[in-house]
mmCIF file of C-alpha atoms and ligand atoms in Angstrom:
data_model
loop_
_atom_site.group_PDB
_atom_site.id
_atom_site.type_symbol
_atom_site.label_atom_id
_atom_site.label_comp_id
_atom_site.label_asym_id
_atom_site.label_seq_id
_atom_site.Cartn_x
_atom_site.Cartn_y
_atom_site.Cartn_z
ATOM 1 C CA MET A 151 -7.514 11.028 40.136
ATOM 2 C CA PRO A 152 -7.204 7.259 39.907
ATOM 3 C CA ASN A 153 -3.767 5.926 40.679
ATOM 4 C CA GLU A 154 -1.901 5.263 37.449
ATOM 5 C CA ASN A 155 -1.015 1.832 38.702
ATOM 6 C CA SER A 156 -4.570 0.797 39.419
ATOM 7 C CA TYR A 157 -6.266 -2.046 37.685
ATOM 8 C CA GLU A 158 -8.874 0.267 36.151
ATOM 9 C CA VAL A 159 -6.241 2.350 34.446
ATOM 10 C CA ALA A 160 -4.456 -0.746 33.159
ATOM 11 C CA GLN A 161 -7.767 -2.062 31.845
ATOM 12 C CA ARG A 162 -8.525 1.233 30.080
ATOM 13 C CA ARG A 163 -5.074 1.392 28.469
ATOM 14 C CA SER A 164 -5.478 -2.222 27.443
ATOM 15 C CA ASP A 165 -8.868 -1.477 25.822
ATOM 16 C CA GLU A 166 -7.409 1.511 23.950
ATOM 17 C CA ILE A 167 -4.568 -0.608 22.601
ATOM 18 C CA ARG A 168 -6.902 -3.419 21.633
ATOM 19 C CA ALA A 169 -8.985 -0.957 19.610
ATOM 20 C CA ASP A 170 -5.865 0.392 17.886
ATOM 21 C CA LEU A 171 -4.055 -2.888 17.211
ATOM 22 C CA ALA A 172 -5.849 -3.758 13.975
ATOM 23 C CA LYS A 173 -5.420 -0.183 12.708
ATOM 24 C CA HIS A 174 -1.722 0.204 13.487
ATOM 25 C CA PRO A 175 -0.247 -3.270 13.962
ATOM 26 C CA GLY A 176 3.187 -1.930 12.997
ATOM 27 C CA SER A 177 3.357 0.301 16.084
ATOM 28 C CA TYR A 178 3.345 -2.639 18.443
ATOM 29 C CA THR A 179 5.906 -5.134 19.606
ATOM 30 C CA MET A 180 4.358 -7.928 21.623
ATOM 31 C CA LEU A 181 6.312 -10.019 24.034
ATOM 32 C CA THR A 182 4.900 -12.545 26.421
ATOM 33 C CA GLY A 183 5.842 -15.924 27.745
ATOM 34 C CA ASP A 184 5.365 -18.915 29.961
ATOM 35 C CA ARG A 185 7.295 -20.819 32.584
ATOM 36 C CA PRO A 186 8.119 -24.300 31.336
ATOM 37 C CA THR A 187 6.627 -26.144 34.319
ATOM 38 C CA GLY A 188 4.243 -28.500 32.471
ATOM 39 C CA ARG A 189 1.862 -28.824 29.547
ATOM 40 C CA LEU A 190 -0.357 -25.965 28.476
ATOM 41 C CA HIS A 191 -4.065 -26.421 29.151
ATOM 42 C CA LEU A 192 -7.397 -25.071 27.947
ATOM 43 C CA GLY A 193 -7.145 -22.087 30.334
ATOM 44 C CA HIS A 194 -3.838 -21.053 28.743
ATOM 45 C CA TYR A 195 -5.304 -21.558 25.305
ATOM 46 C CA PHE A 196 -8.359 -19.356 25.709
ATOM 47 C CA GLY A 197 -6.681 -16.948 28.133
ATOM 48 C CA THR A 198 -3.637 -16.137 26.066
ATOM 49 C CA LEU A 199 -2.498 -18.477 23.259
ATOM 50 C CA LYS A 200 -5.431 -17.746 20.996
ATOM 51 C CA GLY A 201 -4.874 -14.026 21.459
ATOM 52 C CA ARG A 202 -1.163 -14.309 20.645
ATOM 53 C CA VAL A 203 -1.977 -16.019 17.378
ATOM 54 C CA GLU A 204 -4.493 -13.296 16.539
ATOM 55 C CA LEU A 205 -1.861 -10.579 17.139
ATOM 56 C CA GLN A 206 0.647 -12.506 15.046
ATOM 57 C CA ASN A 207 -1.884 -12.760 12.218
ATOM 58 C CA LEU A 208 -2.696 -9.038 12.450
ATOM 59 C CA GLY A 209 0.923 -8.284 11.623
ATOM 60 C CA VAL A 210 2.101 -7.183 15.069
ATOM 61 C CA LYS A 211 5.743 -7.985 15.742
ATOM 62 C CA THR A 212 5.388 -10.952 18.087
ATOM 63 C CA SER A 213 7.729 -12.850 20.376
ATOM 64 C CA VAL A 214 7.072 -15.664 22.791
ATOM 65 C CA LEU A 215 9.613 -16.433 25.447
ATOM 66 C CA ILE A 216 10.113 -19.573 27.459
ATOM 67 C CA ALA A 217 10.946 -18.326 30.940
ATOM 68 C CA ASP A 218 13.179 -21.183 32.043
ATOM 69 C CA TYR A 219 15.101 -19.237 34.674
ATOM 70 C CA GLN A 220 11.813 -18.300 36.327
ATOM 71 C CA VAL A 221 11.206 -21.962 37.075
ATOM 72 C CA ILE A 222 13.816 -21.741 39.844
ATOM 73 C CA THR A 223 12.262 -18.721 41.550
ATOM 74 C CA ASP A 224 10.189 -20.909 43.831
ATOM 75 C CA ARG A 225 11.497 -24.432 43.374
ATOM 76 C CA ASP A 226 14.836 -26.108 43.905
ATOM 77 C CA THR A 227 14.963 -28.333 40.874
ATOM 78 C CA THR A 228 15.121 -28.133 37.093
ATOM 79 C CA GLU A 229 13.858 -31.700 36.706
ATOM 80 C CA HIS A 230 12.100 -32.316 33.340
ATOM 81 C CA ILE A 231 13.018 -28.843 32.115
ATOM 82 C CA GLN A 232 14.262 -29.920 28.699
ATOM 83 C CA GLU A 233 11.155 -32.018 28.066
ATOM 84 C CA ASN A 234 8.936 -29.167 29.285
ATOM 85 C CA VAL A 235 10.663 -26.636 27.046
ATOM 86 C CA TYR A 236 10.319 -28.790 23.940
ATOM 87 C CA ASN A 237 6.680 -29.483 24.765
ATOM 88 C CA LEU A 238 5.967 -25.761 25.113
ATOM 89 C CA VAL A 239 7.360 -25.233 21.633
ATOM 90 C CA ILE A 240 5.159 -28.068 20.369
ATOM 91 C CA ASP A 241 2.108 -26.598 22.083
ATOM 92 C CA TYR A 242 2.805 -23.158 20.561
ATOM 93 C CA LEU A 243 3.213 -24.528 17.054
ATOM 94 C CA ALA A 244 0.123 -26.738 17.358
ATOM 95 C CA CYS A 245 -1.938 -23.708 18.421
ATOM 96 C CA GLY A 246 -0.960 -21.678 15.383
ATOM 97 C CA ILE A 247 2.150 -19.790 16.409
ATOM 98 C CA ASP A 248 4.107 -19.486 13.162
ATOM 99 C CA PRO A 249 7.876 -19.487 13.746
ATOM 100 C CA ASP A 250 8.434 -17.451 10.599
ATOM 101 C CA ARG A 251 6.438 -14.622 12.095
ATOM 102 C CA THR A 252 6.873 -15.125 15.831
ATOM 103 C CA MET A 253 10.191 -15.470 17.595
ATOM 104 C CA ILE A 254 10.145 -18.352 20.079
ATOM 105 C CA TYR A 255 13.169 -18.477 22.429
ATOM 106 C CA ALA A 256 14.314 -19.405 25.928
ATOM 107 C CA HIS A 257 15.634 -16.539 28.030
ATOM 108 C CA SER A 258 18.528 -18.582 29.440
ATOM 109 C CA ALA A 259 19.897 -18.720 25.879
ATOM 110 C CA VAL A 260 20.220 -14.943 25.545
ATOM 111 C CA PRO A 261 23.198 -13.696 27.612
ATOM 112 C CA ALA A 262 22.951 -10.043 26.491
ATOM 113 C CA ALA A 263 19.299 -9.853 27.635
ATOM 114 C CA ASN A 264 20.304 -11.231 31.036
ATOM 115 C CA GLN A 265 23.031 -8.602 31.285
ATOM 116 C CA LEU A 266 20.371 -5.875 31.399
ATOM 117 C CA MET A 267 19.724 -7.138 34.916
ATOM 118 C CA LEU A 268 22.720 -5.181 36.268
ATOM 119 C CA PRO A 269 21.760 -1.641 35.281
ATOM 120 C CA PHE A 270 18.088 -2.431 35.914
ATOM 121 C CA LEU A 271 18.709 -3.582 39.483
ATOM 122 C CA SER A 272 20.283 -0.215 40.188
ATOM 123 C CA LEU A 273 17.021 1.501 39.252
ATOM 124 C CA VAL A 274 14.773 -0.079 41.894
ATOM 125 C CA SER A 275 14.848 -0.029 45.666
ATOM 126 C CA GLU A 276 14.623 -3.003 47.947
ATOM 127 C CA ALA A 277 11.350 -1.576 49.353
ATOM 128 C CA GLU A 278 9.810 -1.505 45.877
ATOM 129 C CA LEU A 279 10.738 -5.126 45.345
ATOM 130 C CA GLN A 280 9.482 -6.182 48.774
ATOM 131 C CA ARG A 281 6.042 -4.634 48.088
ATOM 132 C CA ASN A 282 5.267 -6.752 45.014
ATOM 133 C CA PRO A 283 2.024 -8.611 45.832
ATOM 134 C CA THR A 284 2.549 -11.306 43.193
ATOM 135 C CA VAL A 285 5.943 -12.215 44.579
ATOM 136 C CA LYS A 286 4.441 -12.421 48.064
ATOM 137 C CA ALA A 287 1.597 -14.633 46.829
ATOM 138 C CA GLU A 288 3.986 -16.946 44.982
ATOM 139 C CA MET A 289 6.200 -17.222 47.997
ATOM 140 C CA GLU A 290 3.253 -18.178 50.191
ATOM 141 C CA ALA A 291 1.737 -20.592 47.675
ATOM 142 C CA SER A 292 5.022 -22.431 47.144
ATOM 143 C CA GLY A 293 6.213 -22.292 50.730
ATOM 144 C CA HIS A 294 9.596 -21.321 49.327
ATOM 145 C CA GLU A 295 11.892 -18.906 51.112
ATOM 146 C CA LEU A 296 12.430 -15.468 49.585
ATOM 147 C CA THR A 297 15.604 -16.053 47.619
ATOM 148 C CA GLY A 298 17.414 -13.272 45.847
ATOM 149 C CA LEU A 299 15.966 -14.511 42.587
ATOM 150 C CA LEU A 300 12.381 -14.705 43.836
ATOM 151 C CA LEU A 301 12.671 -11.119 45.103
ATOM 152 C CA THR A 302 14.233 -9.784 41.908
ATOM 153 C CA TYR A 303 12.678 -11.876 39.142
ATOM 154 C CA PRO A 304 10.212 -9.077 38.292
ATOM 155 C CA VAL A 305 13.325 -7.077 37.291
ATOM 156 C CA HIS A 306 14.393 -10.020 35.171
ATOM 157 C CA GLN A 307 10.979 -9.996 33.579
ATOM 158 C CA ALA A 308 11.620 -6.314 32.699
ATOM 159 C CA CYS A 309 14.778 -7.537 30.916
ATOM 160 C CA ASP A 310 12.610 -10.006 28.960
ATOM 161 C CA ILE A 311 10.266 -7.267 27.864
ATOM 162 C CA LEU A 312 12.696 -4.434 27.280
ATOM 163 C CA PHE A 313 15.553 -6.170 25.485
ATOM 164 C CA CYS A 314 13.322 -6.362 22.378
ATOM 165 C CA LYS A 315 11.596 -3.039 23.199
ATOM 166 C CA GLY A 316 8.277 -4.763 23.745
ATOM 167 C CA ASN A 317 5.417 -2.331 24.274
ATOM 168 C CA VAL A 318 2.433 -4.658 24.631
ATOM 169 C CA VAL A 319 2.522 -7.569 27.002
ATOM 170 C CA PRO A 320 -0.496 -9.902 27.047
ATOM 171 C CA VAL A 321 -0.756 -11.097 30.636
ATOM 172 C CA GLY A 322 -3.259 -11.975 33.322
ATOM 173 C CA ARG A 323 -4.156 -9.577 36.089
ATOM 174 C CA ASP A 324 -1.681 -11.197 38.508
ATOM 175 C CA GLN A 325 1.169 -10.004 36.307
ATOM 176 C CA LEU A 326 0.242 -6.308 36.459
ATOM 177 C CA PRO A 327 2.699 -5.473 39.261
ATOM 178 C CA HIS A 328 5.499 -6.788 37.042
ATOM 179 C CA ILE A 329 4.391 -4.666 34.111
ATOM 180 C CA GLU A 330 4.264 -1.605 36.358
ATOM 181 C CA LEU A 331 7.778 -2.315 37.539
ATOM 182 C CA THR A 332 8.927 -2.701 33.938
ATOM 183 C CA ARG A 333 7.410 0.692 33.102
ATOM 184 C CA LEU A 334 9.142 2.235 36.107
ATOM 185 C CA ILE A 335 12.517 0.770 35.140
ATOM 186 C CA ALA A 336 12.173 1.958 31.536
ATOM 187 C CA ARG A 337 11.272 5.479 32.637
ATOM 188 C CA ARG A 338 14.052 5.716 35.177
ATOM 189 C CA PHE A 339 16.582 4.428 32.710
ATOM 190 C CA ASN A 340 15.441 6.904 30.052
ATOM 191 C CA ASN A 341 15.531 9.806 32.524
ATOM 192 C CA ARG A 342 18.938 8.962 33.819
ATOM 193 C CA TYR A 343 20.780 7.988 30.655
ATOM 194 C CA GLY A 344 18.678 9.072 27.661
ATOM 195 C CA THR A 345 15.736 7.484 25.912
ATOM 196 C CA VAL A 346 16.306 3.877 24.918
ATOM 197 C CA PHE A 347 13.114 2.121 26.030
ATOM 198 C CA PRO A 348 9.422 2.447 25.074
ATOM 199 C CA GLU A 349 6.377 2.856 27.301
ATOM 200 C CA VAL A 350 5.086 -0.588 28.151
ATOM 201 C CA ASP A 351 1.466 -1.635 28.639
ATOM 202 C CA ALA A 352 -0.280 -4.820 29.619
ATOM 203 C CA LEU A 353 -2.794 -6.271 27.210
ATOM 204 C CA LEU A 354 -5.441 -7.834 29.412
ATOM 205 C CA SER A 355 -7.460 -10.707 28.008
ATOM 206 C CA ASP A 356 -10.953 -9.790 26.843
ATOM 207 C CA THR A 357 -12.306 -13.300 27.430
ATOM 208 C CA PRO A 358 -13.402 -14.052 30.990
ATOM 209 C CA LEU A 359 -11.105 -16.356 32.911
ATOM 210 C CA LEU A 360 -12.033 -19.996 32.231
ATOM 211 C CA PRO A 361 -12.445 -21.794 35.546
ATOM 212 C CA GLY A 362 -11.272 -25.374 36.049
ATOM 213 C CA LEU A 363 -13.663 -28.330 35.870
ATOM 214 C CA ASP A 364 -14.496 -27.884 39.555
ATOM 215 C CA GLY A 365 -15.085 -24.119 39.304
ATOM 216 C CA ARG A 366 -11.831 -23.212 41.041
ATOM 217 C CA LYS A 367 -8.933 -21.507 39.222
ATOM 218 C CA MET A 368 -7.735 -23.860 36.489
ATOM 219 C CA SER A 369 -4.429 -25.291 37.576
ATOM 220 C CA LYS A 370 -2.516 -28.463 36.945
ATOM 221 C CA SER A 371 -1.937 -28.854 40.665
ATOM 222 C CA TYR A 372 -5.713 -28.906 41.356
ATOM 223 C CA GLY A 373 -6.258 -31.699 38.821
ATOM 224 C CA ASN A 374 -9.048 -29.620 37.241
ATOM 225 C CA ALA A 375 -7.310 -28.714 33.978
ATOM 226 C CA ILE A 376 -7.410 -30.311 30.534
ATOM 227 C CA SER A 377 -4.026 -30.222 28.812
ATOM 228 C CA LEU A 378 -3.965 -29.616 25.094
ATOM 229 C CA SER A 379 -1.769 -32.695 24.782
ATOM 230 C CA THR A 380 -4.040 -35.234 26.548
ATOM 231 C CA THR A 381 -5.988 -37.832 24.579
ATOM 232 C CA PRO A 382 -9.762 -37.729 24.041
ATOM 233 C CA GLU A 383 -10.040 -40.764 26.356
ATOM 234 C CA GLU A 384 -8.150 -39.091 29.205
ATOM 235 C CA THR A 385 -10.230 -35.995 28.653
ATOM 236 C CA ALA A 386 -13.443 -38.017 28.983
ATOM 237 C CA LYS A 387 -12.120 -39.678 32.134
ATOM 238 C CA ARG A 388 -11.151 -36.409 33.763
ATOM 239 C CA ILE A 389 -14.489 -34.796 33.005
ATOM 240 C CA LYS A 390 -16.325 -37.874 34.269
ATOM 241 C CA LYS A 391 -14.415 -37.710 37.583
ATOM 242 C CA SER A 392 -15.103 -33.999 38.095
ATOM 243 C CA GLN A 393 -17.216 -33.051 41.132
ATOM 244 C CA THR A 394 -20.743 -31.847 40.495
ATOM 245 C CA ASP A 395 -23.722 -31.978 42.853
ATOM 246 C CA GLY A 396 -26.861 -34.074 43.379
ATOM 247 C CA GLU A 397 -29.304 -31.704 41.770
ATOM 248 C CA ARG A 398 -30.696 -32.957 38.455
ATOM 249 C CA LEU A 399 -31.760 -29.637 37.014
ATOM 250 C CA ILE A 400 -28.735 -28.040 35.351
ATOM 251 C CA THR A 401 -28.402 -24.316 36.011
ATOM 252 C CA PHE A 402 -25.569 -21.830 35.638
ATOM 253 C CA ASP A 403 -24.784 -20.563 39.142
ATOM 254 C CA PRO A 404 -21.002 -20.162 39.642
ATOM 255 C CA GLU A 405 -21.401 -19.065 43.248
ATOM 256 C CA ASN A 406 -23.480 -21.947 44.551
ATOM 257 C CA ARG A 407 -22.799 -24.656 41.962
ATOM 258 C CA PRO A 408 -19.087 -24.283 41.073
ATOM 259 C CA GLY A 409 -18.712 -27.797 39.612
ATOM 260 C CA VAL A 410 -21.727 -27.664 37.299
ATOM 261 C CA SER A 411 -20.910 -24.079 36.314
ATOM 262 C CA GLY A 412 -17.241 -24.849 35.585
ATOM 263 C CA LEU A 413 -18.385 -27.573 33.227
ATOM 264 C CA LEU A 414 -20.913 -25.260 31.581
ATOM 265 C CA SER A 415 -18.242 -22.564 31.049
ATOM 266 C CA THR A 416 -15.929 -25.121 29.462
ATOM 267 C CA ALA A 417 -18.662 -26.254 27.047
ATOM 268 C CA ALA A 418 -19.642 -22.644 26.336
ATOM 269 C CA ILE A 419 -16.180 -21.489 25.373
ATOM 270 C CA CYS A 420 -15.566 -24.545 23.170
ATOM 271 C CA THR A 421 -18.872 -24.196 21.306
ATOM 272 C CA GLY A 422 -19.262 -20.416 21.249
ATOM 273 C CA ARG A 423 -22.655 -20.730 22.953
ATOM 274 C CA SER A 424 -23.696 -19.236 26.292
ATOM 275 C CA GLU A 425 -23.720 -21.164 29.561
ATOM 276 C CA ALA A 426 -27.407 -20.404 30.112
ATOM 277 C CA GLU A 427 -28.377 -21.733 26.705
ATOM 278 C CA ILE A 428 -26.529 -24.990 27.261
ATOM 279 C CA ALA A 429 -27.998 -25.335 30.762
ATOM 280 C CA ASP A 430 -31.517 -24.831 29.393
ATOM 281 C CA GLU A 431 -30.953 -27.409 26.708
ATOM 282 C CA ILE A 432 -29.889 -30.033 29.256
ATOM 283 C CA GLY A 433 -32.535 -29.063 31.780
ATOM 284 C CA MET A 434 -33.357 -32.165 33.844
ATOM 285 C CA GLY A 435 -30.745 -34.239 32.005
ATOM 286 C CA GLY A 436 -28.465 -34.082 35.049
ATOM 287 C CA SER A 437 -24.704 -34.035 35.302
ATOM 288 C CA GLY A 438 -24.282 -37.245 33.254
ATOM 289 C CA GLN A 439 -25.701 -35.551 30.208
ATOM 290 C CA LEU A 440 -23.787 -32.361 30.968
ATOM 291 C CA LYS A 441 -20.520 -34.251 31.171
ATOM 292 C CA ALA A 442 -21.176 -36.047 27.896
ATOM 293 C CA LEU A 443 -21.822 -32.708 26.228
ATOM 294 C CA VAL A 444 -18.676 -31.115 27.711
ATOM 295 C CA THR A 445 -16.526 -34.059 26.647
ATOM 296 C CA GLU A 446 -17.820 -33.873 23.108
ATOM 297 C CA ALA A 447 -17.340 -30.083 22.989
ATOM 298 C CA VAL A 448 -13.761 -30.183 24.304
ATOM 299 C CA ASN A 449 -12.651 -33.115 22.171
ATOM 300 C CA THR A 450 -14.166 -31.628 19.017
ATOM 301 C CA TYR A 451 -12.566 -28.260 19.691
ATOM 302 C CA LEU A 452 -9.150 -29.709 20.446
ATOM 303 C CA GLU A 453 -9.091 -32.290 17.666
ATOM 304 C CA PRO A 454 -7.284 -30.140 15.036
ATOM 305 C CA ILE A 455 -4.785 -28.865 17.648
ATOM 306 C CA ARG A 456 -4.099 -32.392 18.830
ATOM 307 C CA ALA A 457 -3.692 -33.656 15.283
ATOM 308 C CA ARG A 458 -1.093 -30.967 14.556
ATOM 309 C CA ARG A 459 0.560 -31.753 17.867
ATOM 310 C CA ARG A 460 0.947 -35.433 16.971
ATOM 311 C CA GLU A 461 2.417 -34.511 13.630
ATOM 312 C CA ILE A 462 4.927 -32.026 15.084
ATOM 313 C CA GLU A 463 5.953 -34.485 17.810
ATOM 314 C CA GLN A 464 7.167 -36.838 15.069
ATOM 315 C CA ASN A 465 9.682 -34.243 13.960
ATOM 316 C CA MET A 466 11.741 -33.220 16.977
ATOM 317 C CA ASP A 467 14.520 -31.901 14.734
ATOM 318 C CA PHE A 468 12.103 -29.288 13.462
ATOM 319 C CA VAL A 469 11.074 -28.364 17.036
ATOM 320 C CA LYS A 470 14.717 -27.881 18.018
ATOM 321 C CA ASP A 471 15.443 -25.882 14.856
ATOM 322 C CA VAL A 472 12.562 -23.525 15.660
ATOM 323 C CA LEU A 473 13.941 -22.906 19.125
ATOM 324 C CA HIS A 474 17.552 -22.511 17.942
ATOM 325 C CA GLU A 475 16.514 -20.027 15.268
ATOM 326 C CA GLY A 476 14.459 -18.062 17.811
ATOM 327 C CA ASN A 477 17.400 -18.049 20.210
ATOM 328 C CA ARG A 478 19.692 -16.834 17.443
ATOM 329 C CA ARG A 479 17.384 -13.941 16.530
ATOM 330 C CA ALA A 480 16.850 -13.033 20.191
ATOM 331 C CA ASN A 481 20.608 -12.854 20.690
ATOM 332 C CA GLU A 482 20.949 -10.501 17.711
ATOM 333 C CA ILE A 483 18.281 -8.175 19.115
ATOM 334 C CA ALA A 484 19.700 -8.326 22.630
ATOM 335 C CA GLU A 485 23.219 -7.482 21.415
ATOM 336 C CA ALA A 486 21.870 -4.453 19.562
ATOM 337 C CA THR A 487 19.962 -3.220 22.621
ATOM 338 C CA LEU A 488 22.918 -3.815 24.908
ATOM 339 C CA GLY A 489 25.002 -1.757 22.467
ATOM 340 C CA GLU A 490 22.565 1.145 22.794
ATOM 341 C CA ILE A 491 22.708 0.846 26.559
ATOM 342 C CA ARG A 492 26.467 0.931 26.593
ATOM 343 C CA GLU A 493 26.322 4.084 24.447
ATOM 344 C CA ALA A 494 23.691 5.690 26.667
ATOM 345 C CA MET A 495 25.693 4.911 29.797
ATOM 346 C CA GLY A 496 28.991 5.961 28.253
ATOM 347 C CA MET A 497 30.438 2.505 28.756
ATOM 348 C CA VAL A 498 32.143 2.410 25.387
ATOM 349 C CA TYR A 499 35.801 1.548 25.547
HETATM 350 N N1 LIG B 50 6.080 -14.399 34.898
HETATM 351 C C1 LIG B 50 5.288 -14.958 33.835
HETATM 352 C C2 LIG B 50 4.430 -16.085 34.420
HETATM 353 O O1 LIG B 50 4.705 -16.570 35.469
HETATM 354 C C3 LIG B 50 6.117 -15.504 32.697
HETATM 355 C C4 LIG B 50 6.971 -14.450 32.059
HETATM 356 C C5 LIG B 50 8.329 -14.342 32.157
HETATM 357 C C6 LIG B 50 6.534 -13.364 31.267
HETATM 358 N N2 LIG B 50 8.786 -13.268 31.482
HETATM 359 C C7 LIG B 50 7.734 -12.642 30.903
HETATM 360 C C8 LIG B 50 5.285 -12.916 30.833
HETATM 361 C C9 LIG B 50 7.654 -11.489 30.161
HETATM 362 C C10 LIG B 50 5.254 -11.758 30.067
HETATM 363 C C11 LIG B 50 6.416 -11.048 29.729
HETATM 364 O O2 LIG B 50 3.482 -16.457 33.770
#
C-alpha cells in the first residue's frame, strides 16, 4: 500500500481531478496564492498562472490570495510590500485573471480567516510541525531562525485554504506537505466538532517545470528569470548575458548542457514547439543564433501580456478597487465560515 501522503498518490489524485474538472467545474473551489516578494516571471506564468486562468474560464469557483503575512516567515522586513502587492494584482489581471470571476485578496485583510488559526493550532502537534520538509528547506535557504511563524505558517496556509472551503489547490511539489497538513487539520476538526470542511487536494501542474535561463531552478535571486513586467530590451539583454558553452552545435541535453537546454526549453514553451526541433533547426548556428531565437520567442509571447500590463498600470484606482472588492468578499466568506465553526464548537453566546 503506498503511503497516502506520498507524491505518487498526490499525483494520481491530481490527475483524477484534472480529468473531472471540465465535466464538473461546479464541484470545485480553487484557492491558491503567492507571496508578494517581487514580480512574477515566466516560470510562474507557465507553472501556475496560465492554469488558474483556465480553471477560471472553465467555471470553477476561483480565488487567488496574496500571502502578505507569509513574507515575514523568513525575513525581518516588509519593505516594498505595498508596491509588491499592487504589482501582483497587475500581473494577475494582465495574465487574464478576471476580477468578476476570481476573488483576489490579501490574507492580512481578512481577520476572520486569521482567527481560524487558534482552533487549527490545537489540532496539530509540535512534532508534526517540526517534521515539515518545506519549512526546514526554507529555513536553511534563508538562514533565518525558526520563529513561531515560520514553524506554524503551514497551519496559517490551512486557514487560507479552508476559510473558503477550497478543495483544489494548484501548487508545486514543494507545497505538498502543506496540503497534507491542511487535509489533516480539516479531518481532525470534522471528527472532533462535526463536519465543516471539505477534503482538500493539490492540483499539480501538468507542464514540466520551466528551468531558468542557466538551467537551474528559475528564481529571481539567481538572476535567471524573465519577469512578465520587464521590457523587450531588458529581456534581450538578460538572454544575451546568460551562460551557454563553447560548443557550436546546438543540442538539447539538460544534464550536460544546462545553459543551452534552459534556453531551448524557454523557446519551446513560448512557441509550442519541442526543444529537439528547435535545436535541429539551429544546428551549427551556435548560441548567438539560439539566443536571438529565444529573445524573439519570449518577446512575442509576452507582448499582449505586457501591453495589458502597461494599460492597467495607468489606472491604479482600478487596481486598488479590485483588491478592495476581493478583500470585502473574502471577509464575507470568512465571517460565514467562522460562524459555522462557532456553532460546531458550541461557542455561541
Ligand atoms: N506558501 C505558498 C508559497 O510560498 C503561498 C501560499 C500561501 C499558498 N497560502 C496559500 C498557496 C494557500 C496555496 C494555497 O508559494
